[in-house]
Amino acid sequence: MILLRRVIGDALRARRQGQHRTLREVSTAANVSLGYLSEIERGQKEASSELLASICDALGAQLSELLREVSDEMALAEQMEHVLVPAQGGGRDGGDTPPAAAPAATPTPTPAPVPAKAGAEPESAGQPEAALPRMARASKVAGGKITDGAVSVSIRHDTPLAAVLRTTRTVRPTPRDRDVVCVA
């Protein structure tokens, strides 16, 4: 579920930071307490229309512009809800969040192949299993993390359209190992 107050808070914070202004400057101009404005930006408090109009005036924006931006972001997030599946244990509160889709409907991502080391012999060239990269064979999803035994990746959704990917290496790389990172 997408919370309107969080999307409004994200839009207000983006406008304020885009103007390189501090919370104190905007709160003084809008005649709102610093703490309350901070809570609104973080999506913890829901602002009234009068308060939103005052904050928009302080930012030099019209309320209709802000609400149009929020509406567009909400529409996009609602379309993407079926695409993004929250990772277990990745919420802000640290509690386990069950996935939105059944595990069978969630595709298991295949990590990028690991390049062969110079001078290394192929394992069993005749067997299709051996032809697969080491990471693709060992890939599995465990507890909301994607892992191959050497590297694990967890995904945390901060806002409807923002996600944080965290990687952890469980073995020490040798000098010849190289990491390949692809970001979409």
Short mmCIF file of N, CA and C in Angstrom, two decimals:
data_model
loop_
_atom_site.label_atom_id
_atom_site.label_comp_id
_atom_site.label_asym_id
_atom_site.label_seq_id
_atom_site.Cartn_x
_atom_site.Cartn_y
_atom_site.Cartn_z
N MET A 1 0.84 -1.17 0.00
CA MET A 1 0.00 0.00 0.00
C MET A 1 0.89 1.24 0.00
N ILE A 2 0.48 2.23 -0.76
CA ILE A 2 1.24 3.47 -0.88
C ILE A 2 0.57 4.52 -0.02
N LEU A 3 1.33 5.13 0.88
CA LEU A 3 0.78 6.15 1.76
C LEU A 3 0.91 7.52 1.10
N LEU A 4 -0.21 8.22 0.98
CA LEU A 4 -0.22 9.54 0.36
C LEU A 4 0.68 10.50 1.12
N ARG A 5 0.67 10.44 2.44
CA ARG A 5 1.48 11.38 3.22
C ARG A 5 2.98 11.20 2.97
N ARG A 6 3.40 9.97 2.69
CA ARG A 6 4.83 9.74 2.39
C ARG A 6 5.20 10.31 1.03
N VAL A 7 4.32 10.16 0.05
CA VAL A 7 4.60 10.69 -1.29
C VAL A 7 4.59 12.21 -1.25
N ILE A 8 3.65 12.81 -0.51
CA ILE A 8 3.62 14.27 -0.35
C ILE A 8 4.89 14.74 0.34
N GLY A 9 5.29 14.05 1.39
CA GLY A 9 6.51 14.42 2.11
C GLY A 9 7.74 14.33 1.22
N ASP A 10 7.82 13.27 0.41
CA ASP A 10 8.96 13.13 -0.52
C ASP A 10 8.98 14.28 -1.53
N ALA A 11 7.81 14.67 -2.03
CA ALA A 11 7.73 15.76 -3.01
C ALA A 11 8.14 17.08 -2.37
N LEU A 12 7.69 17.34 -1.14
CA LEU A 12 8.07 18.58 -0.45
C LEU A 12 9.58 18.62 -0.19
N ARG A 13 10.12 17.50 0.28
CA ARG A 13 11.56 17.46 0.55
C ARG A 13 12.37 17.64 -0.73
N ALA A 14 11.94 17.03 -1.82
CA ALA A 14 12.66 17.17 -3.09
C ALA A 14 12.65 18.63 -3.56
N ARG A 15 11.52 19.31 -3.42
CA ARG A 15 11.45 20.73 -3.81
C ARG A 15 12.36 21.57 -2.92
N ARG A 16 12.32 21.33 -1.62
CA ARG A 16 13.14 22.12 -0.69
C ARG A 16 14.62 21.89 -0.97
N GLN A 17 15.02 20.65 -1.12
CA GLN A 17 16.43 20.36 -1.38
C GLN A 17 16.86 20.84 -2.76
N GLY A 18 15.94 20.85 -3.72
CA GLY A 18 16.24 21.37 -5.04
C GLY A 18 16.55 22.86 -5.01
N GLN A 19 16.00 23.55 -4.02
CA GLN A 19 16.25 24.99 -3.84
C GLN A 19 17.44 25.24 -2.91
N HIS A 20 18.05 24.19 -2.41
CA HIS A 20 19.18 24.28 -1.47
C HIS A 20 18.80 25.09 -0.23
N ARG A 21 17.62 24.78 0.31
CA ARG A 21 17.14 25.47 1.51
C ARG A 21 17.08 24.49 2.66
N THR A 22 17.24 25.00 3.86
CA THR A 22 17.19 24.16 5.05
C THR A 22 15.77 24.05 5.57
N LEU A 23 15.55 23.05 6.42
CA LEU A 23 14.25 22.91 7.08
C LEU A 23 13.92 24.17 7.87
N ARG A 24 14.91 24.72 8.54
CA ARG A 24 14.70 25.91 9.36
C ARG A 24 14.20 27.08 8.52
N GLU A 25 14.81 27.30 7.35
CA GLU A 25 14.39 28.41 6.48
C GLU A 25 12.94 28.25 6.04
N VAL A 26 12.59 27.06 5.61
CA VAL A 26 11.23 26.83 5.11
C VAL A 26 10.23 26.85 6.26
N SER A 27 10.58 26.28 7.39
CA SER A 27 9.64 26.27 8.52
C SER A 27 9.37 27.68 9.02
N THR A 28 10.38 28.53 9.02
CA THR A 28 10.20 29.93 9.44
C THR A 28 9.31 30.66 8.44
N ALA A 29 9.57 30.48 7.14
CA ALA A 29 8.79 31.16 6.11
C ALA A 29 7.34 30.67 6.08
N ALA A 30 7.11 29.39 6.38
CA ALA A 30 5.76 28.82 6.35
C ALA A 30 5.05 28.96 7.69
N ASN A 31 5.75 29.44 8.70
CA ASN A 31 5.19 29.58 10.06
C ASN A 31 4.74 28.22 10.60
N VAL A 32 5.62 27.23 10.44
CA VAL A 32 5.39 25.86 10.91
C VAL A 32 6.59 25.49 11.77
N SER A 33 6.37 24.72 12.82
CA SER A 33 7.50 24.33 13.66
C SER A 33 8.45 23.42 12.87
N LEU A 34 9.71 23.52 13.20
CA LEU A 34 10.75 22.76 12.51
C LEU A 34 10.49 21.25 12.61
N GLY A 35 10.16 20.79 13.81
CA GLY A 35 9.91 19.36 14.02
C GLY A 35 8.70 18.86 13.25
N TYR A 36 7.65 19.68 13.21
CA TYR A 36 6.44 19.27 12.51
C TYR A 36 6.68 19.19 11.00
N LEU A 37 7.41 20.17 10.45
CA LEU A 37 7.75 20.13 9.03
C LEU A 37 8.60 18.91 8.71
N SER A 38 9.52 18.58 9.60
CA SER A 38 10.35 17.40 9.40
C SER A 38 9.49 16.14 9.39
N GLU A 39 8.53 16.05 10.30
CA GLU A 39 7.65 14.88 10.35
C GLU A 39 6.78 14.78 9.10
N ILE A 40 6.36 15.93 8.57
CA ILE A 40 5.57 15.93 7.33
C ILE A 40 6.42 15.42 6.18
N GLU A 41 7.66 15.92 6.08
CA GLU A 41 8.55 15.49 5.00
C GLU A 41 8.87 14.00 5.07
N ARG A 42 8.97 13.46 6.28
CA ARG A 42 9.26 12.03 6.44
C ARG A 42 8.02 11.16 6.29
N GLY A 43 6.85 11.79 6.15
CA GLY A 43 5.61 11.04 5.99
C GLY A 43 5.04 10.51 7.28
N GLN A 44 5.48 11.06 8.41
CA GLN A 44 4.98 10.59 9.70
C GLN A 44 3.72 11.34 10.13
N LYS A 45 3.53 12.55 9.64
CA LYS A 45 2.34 13.35 9.95
C LYS A 45 1.64 13.72 8.65
N GLU A 46 0.33 13.79 8.72
CA GLU A 46 -0.45 14.18 7.55
C GLU A 46 -0.83 15.64 7.69
N ALA A 47 -0.43 16.45 6.73
CA ALA A 47 -0.66 17.90 6.78
C ALA A 47 -2.04 18.24 6.23
N SER A 48 -2.65 19.28 6.82
CA SER A 48 -3.93 19.78 6.31
C SER A 48 -3.69 20.54 5.02
N SER A 49 -4.76 20.81 4.29
CA SER A 49 -4.63 21.55 3.03
C SER A 49 -4.11 22.96 3.28
N GLU A 50 -4.52 23.58 4.40
CA GLU A 50 -4.04 24.93 4.72
C GLU A 50 -2.55 24.92 5.00
N LEU A 51 -2.10 23.91 5.71
CA LEU A 51 -0.68 23.80 6.04
C LEU A 51 0.14 23.52 4.78
N LEU A 52 -0.36 22.64 3.91
CA LEU A 52 0.32 22.37 2.65
C LEU A 52 0.42 23.63 1.80
N ALA A 53 -0.65 24.42 1.76
CA ALA A 53 -0.64 25.67 1.00
C ALA A 53 0.41 26.62 1.56
N SER A 54 0.52 26.69 2.87
CA SER A 54 1.51 27.56 3.51
C SER A 54 2.93 27.11 3.19
N ILE A 55 3.17 25.81 3.22
CA ILE A 55 4.50 25.27 2.91
C ILE A 55 4.83 25.51 1.44
N CYS A 56 3.84 25.31 0.56
CA CYS A 56 4.06 25.56 -0.87
C CYS A 56 4.38 27.03 -1.12
N ASP A 57 3.68 27.93 -0.44
CA ASP A 57 3.98 29.37 -0.57
C ASP A 57 5.42 29.65 -0.15
N ALA A 58 5.85 29.04 0.95
CA ALA A 58 7.21 29.25 1.43
C ALA A 58 8.24 28.71 0.43
N LEU A 59 7.85 27.68 -0.32
CA LEU A 59 8.75 27.10 -1.33
C LEU A 59 8.62 27.79 -2.69
N GLY A 60 7.68 28.72 -2.79
CA GLY A 60 7.49 29.42 -4.06
C GLY A 60 6.81 28.56 -5.10
N ALA A 61 6.02 27.61 -4.67
CA ALA A 61 5.31 26.71 -5.58
C ALA A 61 3.82 26.82 -5.32
N GLN A 62 3.03 26.39 -6.29
CA GLN A 62 1.59 26.37 -6.10
C GLN A 62 1.18 24.99 -5.61
N LEU A 63 0.15 24.97 -4.78
CA LEU A 63 -0.33 23.71 -4.23
C LEU A 63 -0.75 22.76 -5.36
N SER A 64 -1.36 23.30 -6.41
CA SER A 64 -1.80 22.44 -7.52
C SER A 64 -0.61 21.76 -8.20
N GLU A 65 0.54 22.45 -8.30
CA GLU A 65 1.74 21.84 -8.89
C GLU A 65 2.20 20.66 -8.05
N LEU A 66 2.25 20.87 -6.74
CA LEU A 66 2.69 19.81 -5.84
C LEU A 66 1.75 18.61 -5.93
N LEU A 67 0.44 18.87 -5.89
CA LEU A 67 -0.53 17.78 -5.92
C LEU A 67 -0.51 17.06 -7.27
N ARG A 68 -0.24 17.78 -8.35
CA ARG A 68 -0.13 17.15 -9.67
C ARG A 68 1.08 16.21 -9.69
N GLU A 69 2.18 16.69 -9.13
CA GLU A 69 3.39 15.86 -9.06
C GLU A 69 3.15 14.61 -8.22
N VAL A 70 2.47 14.79 -7.09
CA VAL A 70 2.15 13.67 -6.20
C VAL A 70 1.22 12.69 -6.91
N SER A 71 0.23 13.22 -7.62
CA SER A 71 -0.71 12.36 -8.34
C SER A 71 0.00 11.52 -9.40
N ASP A 72 0.91 12.15 -10.14
CA ASP A 72 1.67 11.41 -11.16
C ASP A 72 2.53 10.32 -10.54
N GLU A 73 3.16 10.63 -9.42
CA GLU A 73 4.01 9.65 -8.75
C GLU A 73 3.18 8.50 -8.18
N MET A 74 2.01 8.82 -7.63
CA MET A 74 1.13 7.78 -7.10
C MET A 74 0.66 6.85 -8.22
N ALA A 75 0.29 7.43 -9.36
CA ALA A 75 -0.17 6.61 -10.49
C ALA A 75 0.93 5.67 -10.96
N LEU A 76 2.14 6.19 -11.05
CA LEU A 76 3.27 5.36 -11.47
C LEU A 76 3.55 4.26 -10.45
N ALA A 77 3.51 4.61 -9.18
CA ALA A 77 3.78 3.63 -8.12
C ALA A 77 2.71 2.54 -8.10
N GLU A 78 1.45 2.92 -8.32
CA GLU A 78 0.38 1.93 -8.34
C GLU A 78 0.53 0.97 -9.52
N GLN A 79 1.02 1.47 -10.65
CA GLN A 79 1.25 0.60 -11.80
C GLN A 79 2.40 -0.36 -11.53
N MET A 80 3.37 0.07 -10.73
CA MET A 80 4.55 -0.74 -10.47
C MET A 80 4.38 -1.65 -9.26
N GLU A 81 3.29 -1.52 -8.51
CA GLU A 81 3.11 -2.32 -7.30
C GLU A 81 3.21 -3.81 -7.57
N HIS A 82 2.68 -4.27 -8.68
CA HIS A 82 2.71 -5.70 -8.99
C HIS A 82 4.08 -6.14 -9.48
N VAL A 83 4.96 -5.19 -9.81
CA VAL A 83 6.30 -5.53 -10.29
C VAL A 83 7.26 -5.70 -9.13
N LEU A 84 7.22 -4.77 -8.16
CA LEU A 84 8.14 -4.81 -7.03
C LEU A 84 7.57 -5.65 -5.91
N VAL A 85 8.35 -6.56 -5.40
CA VAL A 85 7.96 -7.41 -4.29
C VAL A 85 8.88 -7.08 -3.12
N PRO A 86 8.32 -6.66 -1.97
CA PRO A 86 9.19 -6.30 -0.85
C PRO A 86 9.99 -7.50 -0.34
N ALA A 87 11.23 -7.25 0.02
CA ALA A 87 12.10 -8.29 0.58
C ALA A 87 11.74 -8.50 2.04
N GLN A 88 11.86 -9.74 2.50
CA GLN A 88 11.59 -10.02 3.90
C GLN A 88 12.68 -9.43 4.76
N GLY A 89 12.27 -8.80 5.89
CA GLY A 89 13.24 -8.24 6.82
C GLY A 89 13.87 -6.96 6.31
N GLY A 90 13.35 -6.37 5.24
CA GLY A 90 13.96 -5.19 4.69
C GLY A 90 13.23 -3.91 5.02
N GLY A 91 12.20 -3.98 5.87
CA GLY A 91 11.44 -2.77 6.20
C GLY A 91 12.20 -1.86 7.13
N ARG A 92 11.70 -0.64 7.26
CA ARG A 92 12.36 0.33 8.14
C ARG A 92 12.30 -0.09 9.60
N ASP A 93 11.22 -0.80 9.96
CA ASP A 93 11.09 -1.19 11.35
C ASP A 93 11.88 -2.45 11.67
N GLY A 94 12.47 -3.08 10.66
CA GLY A 94 13.29 -4.26 10.87
C GLY A 94 12.49 -5.54 10.98
N GLY A 95 11.13 -5.44 10.99
CA GLY A 95 10.32 -6.63 11.07
C GLY A 95 10.25 -7.34 9.75
N ASP A 96 9.81 -8.60 9.78
CA ASP A 96 9.69 -9.36 8.55
C ASP A 96 8.43 -8.92 7.82
N THR A 97 8.57 -8.64 6.55
CA THR A 97 7.46 -8.27 5.70
C THR A 97 7.22 -9.40 4.73
N PRO A 98 6.03 -10.02 4.75
CA PRO A 98 5.80 -11.12 3.82
C PRO A 98 5.75 -10.60 2.39
N PRO A 99 6.22 -11.38 1.42
CA PRO A 99 6.17 -10.94 0.04
C PRO A 99 4.74 -10.78 -0.44
N ALA A 100 4.53 -9.86 -1.38
CA ALA A 100 3.19 -9.58 -1.88
C ALA A 100 2.72 -10.68 -2.83
N ALA A 101 3.62 -11.37 -3.46
CA ALA A 101 3.26 -12.42 -4.40
C ALA A 101 3.68 -13.77 -3.85
N ALA A 102 3.05 -14.81 -4.36
CA ALA A 102 3.44 -16.15 -3.95
C ALA A 102 4.85 -16.43 -4.43
N PRO A 103 5.63 -17.23 -3.68
CA PRO A 103 6.99 -17.50 -4.08
C PRO A 103 7.10 -18.10 -5.48
N ALA A 104 6.11 -18.88 -5.92
CA ALA A 104 6.18 -19.47 -7.25
C ALA A 104 6.06 -18.40 -8.33
N ALA A 105 5.37 -17.30 -8.03
CA ALA A 105 5.18 -16.24 -9.03
C ALA A 105 6.37 -15.30 -9.08
N THR A 106 7.27 -15.40 -8.12
CA THR A 106 8.43 -14.51 -8.07
C THR A 106 9.58 -15.16 -8.81
N PRO A 107 10.06 -14.55 -9.91
CA PRO A 107 11.18 -15.15 -10.63
C PRO A 107 12.46 -15.03 -9.82
N THR A 108 13.27 -16.08 -9.88
CA THR A 108 14.56 -16.04 -9.20
C THR A 108 15.56 -15.36 -10.12
N PRO A 109 16.10 -14.21 -9.69
CA PRO A 109 17.05 -13.52 -10.55
C PRO A 109 18.32 -14.34 -10.72
N THR A 110 18.89 -14.29 -11.91
CA THR A 110 20.12 -14.99 -12.19
C THR A 110 21.25 -13.99 -12.17
N PRO A 111 22.23 -14.15 -11.28
CA PRO A 111 23.35 -13.22 -11.23
C PRO A 111 24.16 -13.28 -12.51
N ALA A 112 24.93 -12.24 -12.75
CA ALA A 112 25.78 -12.18 -13.94
C ALA A 112 26.83 -13.27 -13.87
N PRO A 113 27.23 -13.83 -15.03
CA PRO A 113 28.23 -14.89 -15.01
C PRO A 113 29.58 -14.38 -14.54
N VAL A 114 30.32 -15.27 -13.89
CA VAL A 114 31.65 -14.94 -13.41
C VAL A 114 32.64 -15.30 -14.50
N PRO A 115 33.51 -14.35 -14.92
CA PRO A 115 34.48 -14.68 -15.96
C PRO A 115 35.46 -15.74 -15.47
N ALA A 116 35.87 -16.62 -16.39
CA ALA A 116 36.81 -17.68 -16.04
C ALA A 116 38.18 -17.08 -15.78
N LYS A 117 38.90 -17.68 -14.83
CA LYS A 117 40.25 -17.21 -14.52
C LYS A 117 41.20 -17.66 -15.61
N ALA A 118 42.23 -16.87 -15.83
CA ALA A 118 43.21 -17.18 -16.88
C ALA A 118 43.90 -18.50 -16.56
N GLY A 119 43.97 -19.38 -17.54
CA GLY A 119 44.67 -20.66 -17.37
C GLY A 119 43.83 -21.71 -16.68
N ALA A 120 42.59 -21.42 -16.33
CA ALA A 120 41.76 -22.40 -15.63
C ALA A 120 41.13 -23.35 -16.63
N GLU A 121 41.01 -24.62 -16.24
CA GLU A 121 40.41 -25.64 -17.09
C GLU A 121 38.90 -25.59 -16.93
N PRO A 122 38.11 -25.75 -18.00
CA PRO A 122 36.66 -25.84 -17.83
C PRO A 122 36.33 -27.10 -17.05
N GLU A 123 35.24 -27.04 -16.26
CA GLU A 123 34.93 -28.15 -15.35
C GLU A 123 34.58 -29.41 -16.12
N SER A 124 33.46 -29.51 -16.76
CA SER A 124 33.09 -30.66 -17.59
C SER A 124 32.39 -30.09 -18.80
N ALA A 125 33.13 -29.95 -19.86
CA ALA A 125 32.60 -29.27 -21.03
C ALA A 125 31.43 -30.01 -21.64
N GLY A 126 31.33 -31.32 -21.45
CA GLY A 126 30.26 -32.09 -22.06
C GLY A 126 28.94 -31.99 -21.33
N GLN A 127 28.93 -31.56 -20.09
CA GLN A 127 27.70 -31.54 -19.30
C GLN A 127 27.10 -30.14 -19.31
N PRO A 128 25.77 -30.01 -19.57
CA PRO A 128 25.15 -28.69 -19.58
C PRO A 128 25.21 -28.02 -18.21
N GLU A 129 25.11 -28.79 -17.12
CA GLU A 129 25.18 -28.21 -15.77
C GLU A 129 26.51 -27.53 -15.53
N ALA A 130 27.59 -28.16 -16.03
CA ALA A 130 28.92 -27.60 -15.82
C ALA A 130 29.14 -26.37 -16.68
N ALA A 131 28.40 -26.24 -17.78
CA ALA A 131 28.57 -25.09 -18.66
C ALA A 131 27.99 -23.82 -18.04
N LEU A 132 27.09 -23.96 -17.07
CA LEU A 132 26.53 -22.78 -16.42
C LEU A 132 27.56 -22.12 -15.53
N PRO A 133 27.52 -20.80 -15.40
CA PRO A 133 28.44 -20.12 -14.50
C PRO A 133 28.25 -20.59 -13.06
N ARG A 134 29.32 -20.53 -12.29
CA ARG A 134 29.29 -20.96 -10.89
C ARG A 134 28.18 -20.25 -10.12
N MET A 135 28.00 -18.95 -10.35
CA MET A 135 27.01 -18.19 -9.60
C MET A 135 25.59 -18.59 -9.98
N ALA A 136 25.35 -18.90 -11.26
CA ALA A 136 24.01 -19.27 -11.69
C ALA A 136 23.59 -20.60 -11.08
N ARG A 137 24.54 -21.55 -10.93
CA ARG A 137 24.21 -22.85 -10.33
C ARG A 137 23.89 -22.70 -8.86
N ALA A 138 24.62 -21.86 -8.15
CA ALA A 138 24.47 -21.76 -6.71
C ALA A 138 23.43 -20.74 -6.28
N SER A 139 22.86 -20.02 -7.23
CA SER A 139 21.93 -18.94 -6.91
C SER A 139 20.70 -19.48 -6.20
N LYS A 140 20.27 -18.79 -5.16
CA LYS A 140 19.06 -19.15 -4.44
C LYS A 140 18.53 -17.93 -3.70
N VAL A 141 17.26 -17.97 -3.34
CA VAL A 141 16.65 -16.89 -2.58
C VAL A 141 16.40 -17.43 -1.19
N ALA A 142 16.96 -16.76 -0.17
CA ALA A 142 16.80 -17.22 1.21
C ALA A 142 16.49 -16.03 2.10
N GLY A 143 15.31 -16.03 2.71
CA GLY A 143 14.96 -14.99 3.67
C GLY A 143 14.96 -13.58 3.07
N GLY A 144 14.53 -13.43 1.82
CA GLY A 144 14.47 -12.12 1.20
C GLY A 144 15.79 -11.65 0.63
N LYS A 145 16.81 -12.49 0.71
CA LYS A 145 18.12 -12.15 0.16
C LYS A 145 18.43 -13.08 -0.99
N ILE A 146 19.07 -12.54 -2.00
CA ILE A 146 19.55 -13.34 -3.12
C ILE A 146 21.01 -13.62 -2.83
N THR A 147 21.38 -14.90 -2.87
CA THR A 147 22.75 -15.23 -2.50
C THR A 147 23.29 -16.33 -3.39
N ASP A 148 24.60 -16.35 -3.58
CA ASP A 148 25.25 -17.43 -4.31
C ASP A 148 26.29 -18.11 -3.43
N GLY A 149 26.30 -17.79 -2.16
CA GLY A 149 27.28 -18.35 -1.24
C GLY A 149 28.45 -17.43 -1.02
N ALA A 150 28.83 -16.66 -2.03
CA ALA A 150 29.95 -15.72 -1.89
C ALA A 150 29.45 -14.30 -1.75
N VAL A 151 28.35 -13.97 -2.40
CA VAL A 151 27.79 -12.62 -2.36
C VAL A 151 26.29 -12.72 -2.13
N SER A 152 25.76 -11.89 -1.23
CA SER A 152 24.31 -11.84 -1.05
C SER A 152 23.84 -10.42 -1.31
N VAL A 153 22.62 -10.31 -1.84
CA VAL A 153 22.04 -9.02 -2.16
C VAL A 153 20.68 -8.94 -1.48
N SER A 154 20.41 -7.84 -0.76
CA SER A 154 19.10 -7.63 -0.17
C SER A 154 18.55 -6.31 -0.71
N ILE A 155 17.22 -6.24 -0.78
CA ILE A 155 16.55 -5.07 -1.33
C ILE A 155 15.65 -4.47 -0.26
N ARG A 156 15.77 -3.15 -0.05
CA ARG A 156 14.91 -2.45 0.90
C ARG A 156 14.20 -1.32 0.15
N HIS A 157 12.87 -1.25 0.25
CA HIS A 157 12.09 -0.21 -0.41
C HIS A 157 11.86 0.92 0.58
N ASP A 158 12.49 2.09 0.34
CA ASP A 158 12.32 3.24 1.22
C ASP A 158 11.05 4.01 0.89
N THR A 159 10.79 4.24 -0.37
CA THR A 159 9.60 4.94 -0.82
C THR A 159 9.02 4.12 -1.96
N PRO A 160 7.83 4.47 -2.43
CA PRO A 160 7.24 3.66 -3.50
C PRO A 160 8.13 3.53 -4.74
N LEU A 161 8.96 4.54 -5.01
CA LEU A 161 9.79 4.49 -6.21
C LEU A 161 11.27 4.45 -5.92
N ALA A 162 11.66 4.26 -4.68
CA ALA A 162 13.08 4.21 -4.35
C ALA A 162 13.39 2.92 -3.61
N ALA A 163 14.46 2.28 -4.01
CA ALA A 163 14.89 1.04 -3.37
C ALA A 163 16.38 1.10 -3.13
N VAL A 164 16.82 0.43 -2.07
CA VAL A 164 18.24 0.37 -1.74
C VAL A 164 18.68 -1.08 -1.88
N LEU A 165 19.72 -1.29 -2.66
CA LEU A 165 20.31 -2.62 -2.81
C LEU A 165 21.54 -2.69 -1.92
N ARG A 166 21.63 -3.71 -1.10
CA ARG A 166 22.78 -3.87 -0.21
C ARG A 166 23.43 -5.20 -0.52
N THR A 167 24.74 -5.18 -0.78
CA THR A 167 25.47 -6.41 -1.08
C THR A 167 26.44 -6.72 0.04
N THR A 168 26.65 -8.01 0.26
CA THR A 168 27.59 -8.46 1.28
C THR A 168 28.42 -9.58 0.69
N ARG A 169 29.73 -9.47 0.79
CA ARG A 169 30.64 -10.52 0.31
C ARG A 169 31.00 -11.38 1.52
N THR A 170 30.86 -12.70 1.37
CA THR A 170 31.13 -13.60 2.49
C THR A 170 32.50 -14.25 2.40
N VAL A 171 33.20 -14.10 1.29
CA VAL A 171 34.55 -14.63 1.16
C VAL A 171 35.47 -13.51 0.73
N ARG A 172 36.75 -13.67 1.03
CA ARG A 172 37.73 -12.65 0.61
C ARG A 172 38.12 -12.90 -0.84
N PRO A 173 38.09 -11.85 -1.66
CA PRO A 173 38.48 -12.04 -3.06
C PRO A 173 39.99 -12.19 -3.19
N THR A 174 40.40 -12.99 -4.17
CA THR A 174 41.82 -13.08 -4.47
C THR A 174 42.18 -11.91 -5.36
N PRO A 175 43.47 -11.59 -5.50
CA PRO A 175 43.84 -10.43 -6.31
C PRO A 175 43.34 -10.50 -7.75
N ARG A 176 43.11 -11.72 -8.28
CA ARG A 176 42.67 -11.82 -9.67
C ARG A 176 41.16 -11.71 -9.81
N ASP A 177 40.40 -11.86 -8.72
CA ASP A 177 38.95 -11.74 -8.81
C ASP A 177 38.56 -10.30 -9.07
N ARG A 178 37.53 -10.13 -9.86
CA ARG A 178 37.02 -8.80 -10.13
C ARG A 178 35.52 -8.82 -9.95
N ASP A 179 34.99 -7.71 -9.45
CA ASP A 179 33.55 -7.58 -9.28
C ASP A 179 32.97 -6.87 -10.48
N VAL A 180 31.87 -7.39 -10.98
CA VAL A 180 31.14 -6.75 -12.07
C VAL A 180 29.79 -6.36 -11.52
N VAL A 181 29.47 -5.07 -11.55
CA VAL A 181 28.21 -4.58 -11.02
C VAL A 181 27.41 -3.98 -12.15
N CYS A 182 26.19 -4.44 -12.32
CA CYS A 182 25.29 -3.90 -13.34
C CYS A 182 24.12 -3.25 -12.63
N VAL A 183 23.80 -2.01 -12.97
CA VAL A 183 22.69 -1.30 -12.36
C VAL A 183 21.72 -0.91 -13.46
N ALA A 184 20.46 -1.21 -13.23
CA ALA A 184 19.44 -0.86 -14.23
C ALA A 184 18.64 0.33 -13.76
#
